[in-house]
Amino acid sequence: MVVCHCNAVSDHEIRAAVAAGACDAEGLAASCNAGTRCGGCRPVVDAILSETTVTIATAA
Ligand code: FES
């Protein structure tokens, strides 16, 4: 599913960026460009980031 329509970034790409080490909005912006234009996707990007970060933290 495309989350960031401005940059055509999918939820899979965002999760992959988090798994590769992006741990905040700035890290995601640098690695996959999500949320770097209009900002309309930021709430969803933040939700995926939180969900994925919690999953990684609880799996460790
Ligand atoms: S939809 Fe992501 S920056 Fe516009």
Short mmCIF file of N, CA, C and O and ligand atoms in Angstrom, two decimals:
data_model
loop_
_atom_site.label_atom_id
_atom_site.label_comp_id
_atom_site.label_asym_id
_atom_site.label_seq_id
_atom_site.Cartn_x
_atom_site.Cartn_y
_atom_site.Cartn_z
N MET A 1 0.85 -1.18 0.00
CA MET A 1 0.00 0.00 0.00
C MET A 1 0.89 1.24 0.00
O MET A 1 1.84 1.33 0.78
N VAL A 2 0.57 2.17 -0.91
CA VAL A 2 1.33 3.41 -0.94
C VAL A 2 0.91 4.28 0.23
O VAL A 2 -0.28 4.54 0.43
N VAL A 3 1.87 4.72 1.03
CA VAL A 3 1.61 5.58 2.18
C VAL A 3 1.92 7.03 1.82
O VAL A 3 1.11 7.92 2.05
N CYS A 4 3.06 7.25 1.25
CA CYS A 4 3.47 8.61 0.86
C CYS A 4 3.25 8.74 -0.65
O CYS A 4 4.03 8.23 -1.45
N HIS A 5 2.16 9.41 -1.00
CA HIS A 5 1.80 9.55 -2.41
C HIS A 5 2.71 10.54 -3.12
O HIS A 5 2.95 10.41 -4.32
N CYS A 6 3.22 11.53 -2.43
CA CYS A 6 4.12 12.50 -3.06
C CYS A 6 5.37 11.82 -3.62
O CYS A 6 5.87 12.18 -4.67
N ASN A 7 5.88 10.85 -2.86
CA ASN A 7 7.13 10.20 -3.23
C ASN A 7 6.96 8.73 -3.59
O ASN A 7 7.95 8.03 -3.78
N ALA A 8 5.70 8.26 -3.67
CA ALA A 8 5.40 6.87 -4.03
C ALA A 8 6.14 5.88 -3.14
O ALA A 8 6.81 4.96 -3.61
N VAL A 9 6.03 6.08 -1.82
CA VAL A 9 6.69 5.20 -0.86
C VAL A 9 5.63 4.30 -0.21
O VAL A 9 4.63 4.79 0.31
N SER A 10 5.87 3.01 -0.23
CA SER A 10 4.92 2.05 0.32
C SER A 10 5.19 1.76 1.79
O SER A 10 6.27 2.07 2.31
N ASP A 11 4.21 1.12 2.44
CA ASP A 11 4.41 0.71 3.83
C ASP A 11 5.55 -0.31 3.91
O ASP A 11 6.30 -0.32 4.89
N HIS A 12 5.71 -1.13 2.90
CA HIS A 12 6.79 -2.12 2.89
C HIS A 12 8.15 -1.42 2.88
O HIS A 12 9.08 -1.85 3.57
N GLU A 13 8.26 -0.36 2.09
CA GLU A 13 9.53 0.37 2.03
C GLU A 13 9.82 1.06 3.36
O GLU A 13 10.98 1.12 3.80
N ILE A 14 8.78 1.58 4.00
CA ILE A 14 8.97 2.22 5.30
C ILE A 14 9.42 1.19 6.34
O ILE A 14 10.37 1.42 7.09
N ARG A 15 8.77 0.03 6.37
CA ARG A 15 9.16 -1.02 7.32
C ARG A 15 10.59 -1.51 7.04
O ARG A 15 11.35 -1.78 7.97
N ALA A 16 10.96 -1.60 5.76
CA ALA A 16 12.32 -2.02 5.41
C ALA A 16 13.33 -0.98 5.88
O ALA A 16 14.42 -1.34 6.37
N ALA A 17 12.98 0.30 5.75
CA ALA A 17 13.90 1.36 6.20
C ALA A 17 14.06 1.31 7.71
O ALA A 17 15.18 1.49 8.22
N VAL A 18 12.98 1.05 8.44
CA VAL A 18 13.07 0.92 9.90
C VAL A 18 13.94 -0.28 10.26
O VAL A 18 14.83 -0.19 11.12
N ALA A 19 13.73 -1.39 9.58
CA ALA A 19 14.52 -2.59 9.85
C ALA A 19 16.00 -2.36 9.54
O ALA A 19 16.88 -2.96 10.18
N ALA A 20 16.28 -1.46 8.60
CA ALA A 20 17.66 -1.15 8.23
C ALA A 20 18.29 -0.11 9.15
O ALA A 20 19.46 0.23 8.99
N GLY A 21 17.51 0.41 10.11
CA GLY A 21 18.10 1.31 11.09
C GLY A 21 17.46 2.67 11.24
O GLY A 21 17.84 3.42 12.13
N ALA A 22 16.51 3.03 10.36
CA ALA A 22 15.84 4.32 10.52
C ALA A 22 14.95 4.26 11.76
O ALA A 22 14.11 3.37 11.86
N CYS A 23 15.19 5.14 12.70
CA CYS A 23 14.45 5.04 13.97
C CYS A 23 13.59 6.26 14.26
O CYS A 23 12.98 6.34 15.32
N ASP A 24 13.53 7.22 13.32
CA ASP A 24 12.67 8.39 13.51
C ASP A 24 12.31 8.97 12.15
O ASP A 24 12.75 8.47 11.11
N ALA A 25 11.47 10.01 12.17
CA ALA A 25 10.99 10.60 10.92
C ALA A 25 12.14 11.11 10.05
O ALA A 25 12.11 10.96 8.82
N GLU A 26 13.16 11.66 10.67
CA GLU A 26 14.29 12.18 9.91
C GLU A 26 15.07 11.04 9.24
O GLU A 26 15.51 11.15 8.10
N GLY A 27 15.21 9.94 9.96
CA GLY A 27 15.90 8.78 9.40
C GLY A 27 15.13 8.19 8.24
O GLY A 27 15.72 7.80 7.22
N LEU A 28 13.79 8.15 8.37
CA LEU A 28 12.98 7.64 7.28
C LEU A 28 13.06 8.57 6.08
O LEU A 28 13.16 8.11 4.94
N ALA A 29 13.04 9.86 6.32
CA ALA A 29 13.14 10.82 5.22
C ALA A 29 14.44 10.65 4.47
O ALA A 29 14.48 10.68 3.25
N ALA A 30 15.51 10.43 5.21
CA ALA A 30 16.82 10.27 4.58
C ALA A 30 16.92 8.96 3.81
O ALA A 30 17.57 8.89 2.77
N SER A 31 16.27 7.91 4.31
CA SER A 31 16.45 6.60 3.67
C SER A 31 15.44 6.29 2.58
O SER A 31 15.76 5.59 1.63
N CYS A 32 14.20 6.81 2.70
CA CYS A 32 13.22 6.45 1.67
C CYS A 32 12.38 7.64 1.20
O CYS A 32 11.47 7.45 0.39
N ASN A 33 12.64 8.83 1.69
CA ASN A 33 11.94 10.06 1.29
C ASN A 33 10.51 10.17 1.78
O ASN A 33 9.80 11.10 1.39
N ALA A 34 10.04 9.24 2.61
CA ALA A 34 8.67 9.33 3.10
C ALA A 34 8.49 10.59 3.93
O ALA A 34 9.29 10.90 4.79
N GLY A 35 7.44 11.34 3.64
CA GLY A 35 7.09 12.51 4.43
C GLY A 35 7.90 13.76 4.16
O GLY A 35 7.84 14.71 4.94
N THR A 36 8.62 13.80 3.05
CA THR A 36 9.51 14.94 2.82
C THR A 36 8.89 16.07 1.98
O THR A 36 9.55 17.07 1.75
N ARG A 37 7.63 15.90 1.56
CA ARG A 37 7.05 16.97 0.73
C ARG A 37 5.87 17.62 1.45
O ARG A 37 6.06 18.48 2.28
N CYS A 38 4.65 17.19 1.17
CA CYS A 38 3.48 17.89 1.74
C CYS A 38 3.28 17.59 3.22
O CYS A 38 2.66 18.37 3.94
N GLY A 39 3.76 16.44 3.68
CA GLY A 39 3.60 16.07 5.09
C GLY A 39 2.28 15.40 5.42
O GLY A 39 2.05 15.01 6.56
N GLY A 40 1.43 15.23 4.43
CA GLY A 40 0.12 14.63 4.67
C GLY A 40 0.19 13.18 5.14
O GLY A 40 -0.72 12.69 5.80
N CYS A 41 1.25 12.50 4.82
CA CYS A 41 1.40 11.09 5.20
C CYS A 41 2.04 10.92 6.57
O CYS A 41 2.11 9.80 7.09
N ARG A 42 2.49 11.99 7.17
CA ARG A 42 3.24 11.89 8.43
C ARG A 42 2.52 11.11 9.53
O ARG A 42 3.16 10.30 10.21
N PRO A 43 1.20 11.31 9.74
CA PRO A 43 0.53 10.51 10.79
C PRO A 43 0.63 9.01 10.53
O PRO A 43 0.86 8.24 11.46
N VAL A 44 0.48 8.60 9.27
CA VAL A 44 0.56 7.17 8.96
C VAL A 44 2.01 6.70 9.06
O VAL A 44 2.30 5.62 9.59
N VAL A 45 2.94 7.52 8.58
CA VAL A 45 4.36 7.16 8.69
C VAL A 45 4.74 7.02 10.16
O VAL A 45 5.41 6.05 10.54
N ASP A 46 4.30 7.95 10.98
CA ASP A 46 4.60 7.87 12.42
C ASP A 46 3.99 6.63 13.06
O ASP A 46 4.60 5.99 13.91
N ALA A 47 2.77 6.28 12.63
CA ALA A 47 2.11 5.09 13.18
C ALA A 47 2.88 3.83 12.80
O ALA A 47 3.09 2.94 13.64
N ILE A 48 3.32 3.74 11.56
CA ILE A 48 4.10 2.57 11.13
C ILE A 48 5.42 2.54 11.86
O ILE A 48 5.87 1.48 12.32
N LEU A 49 6.04 3.68 12.02
CA LEU A 49 7.31 3.75 12.74
C LEU A 49 7.14 3.28 14.19
O LEU A 49 7.93 2.46 14.67
N SER A 50 6.10 3.75 14.86
CA SER A 50 5.85 3.33 16.24
C SER A 50 5.56 1.84 16.33
O SER A 50 6.11 1.14 17.18
N GLU A 51 4.70 1.37 15.45
CA GLU A 51 4.33 -0.05 15.44
C GLU A 51 5.56 -0.93 15.17
O GLU A 51 5.78 -1.93 15.86
N THR A 52 6.38 -0.54 14.22
CA THR A 52 7.54 -1.34 13.86
C THR A 52 8.61 -1.26 14.93
O THR A 52 9.24 -2.27 15.26
N THR A 53 8.80 -0.09 15.52
CA THR A 53 9.79 0.07 16.58
C THR A 53 9.40 -0.77 17.79
O THR A 53 10.26 -1.46 18.36
N VAL A 54 8.13 -0.79 18.15
CA VAL A 54 7.67 -1.59 19.28
C VAL A 54 7.87 -3.06 18.97
O VAL A 54 8.35 -3.82 19.83
N THR A 55 7.58 -3.47 17.74
CA THR A 55 7.74 -4.87 17.37
C THR A 55 9.19 -5.29 17.51
O THR A 55 9.49 -6.34 18.05
N ILE A 56 10.10 -4.45 17.04
CA ILE A 56 11.53 -4.76 17.12
C ILE A 56 11.96 -4.79 18.59
O ILE A 56 12.65 -5.70 19.03
N ALA A 57 11.50 -3.82 19.36
CA ALA A 57 11.90 -3.73 20.77
C ALA A 57 11.41 -4.93 21.56
O ALA A 57 12.14 -5.46 22.41
N THR A 58 10.19 -5.39 21.27
CA THR A 58 9.66 -6.51 22.05
C THR A 58 10.23 -7.84 21.57
O THR A 58 10.24 -8.80 22.31
N ALA A 59 10.71 -7.88 20.32
CA ALA A 59 11.26 -9.12 19.80
C ALA A 59 12.66 -9.38 20.34
O ALA A 59 13.12 -10.51 20.37
N ALA A 60 13.34 -8.33 20.77
CA ALA A 60 14.73 -8.47 21.23
C ALA A 60 14.80 -9.05 22.63
O ALA A 60 13.90 -9.08 23.39
S1 FES B 1 2.12 12.27 0.96
FE1 FES B 1 4.05 12.00 1.91
S2 FES B 1 4.98 13.95 1.76
FE2 FES B 1 3.10 14.17 0.70
#
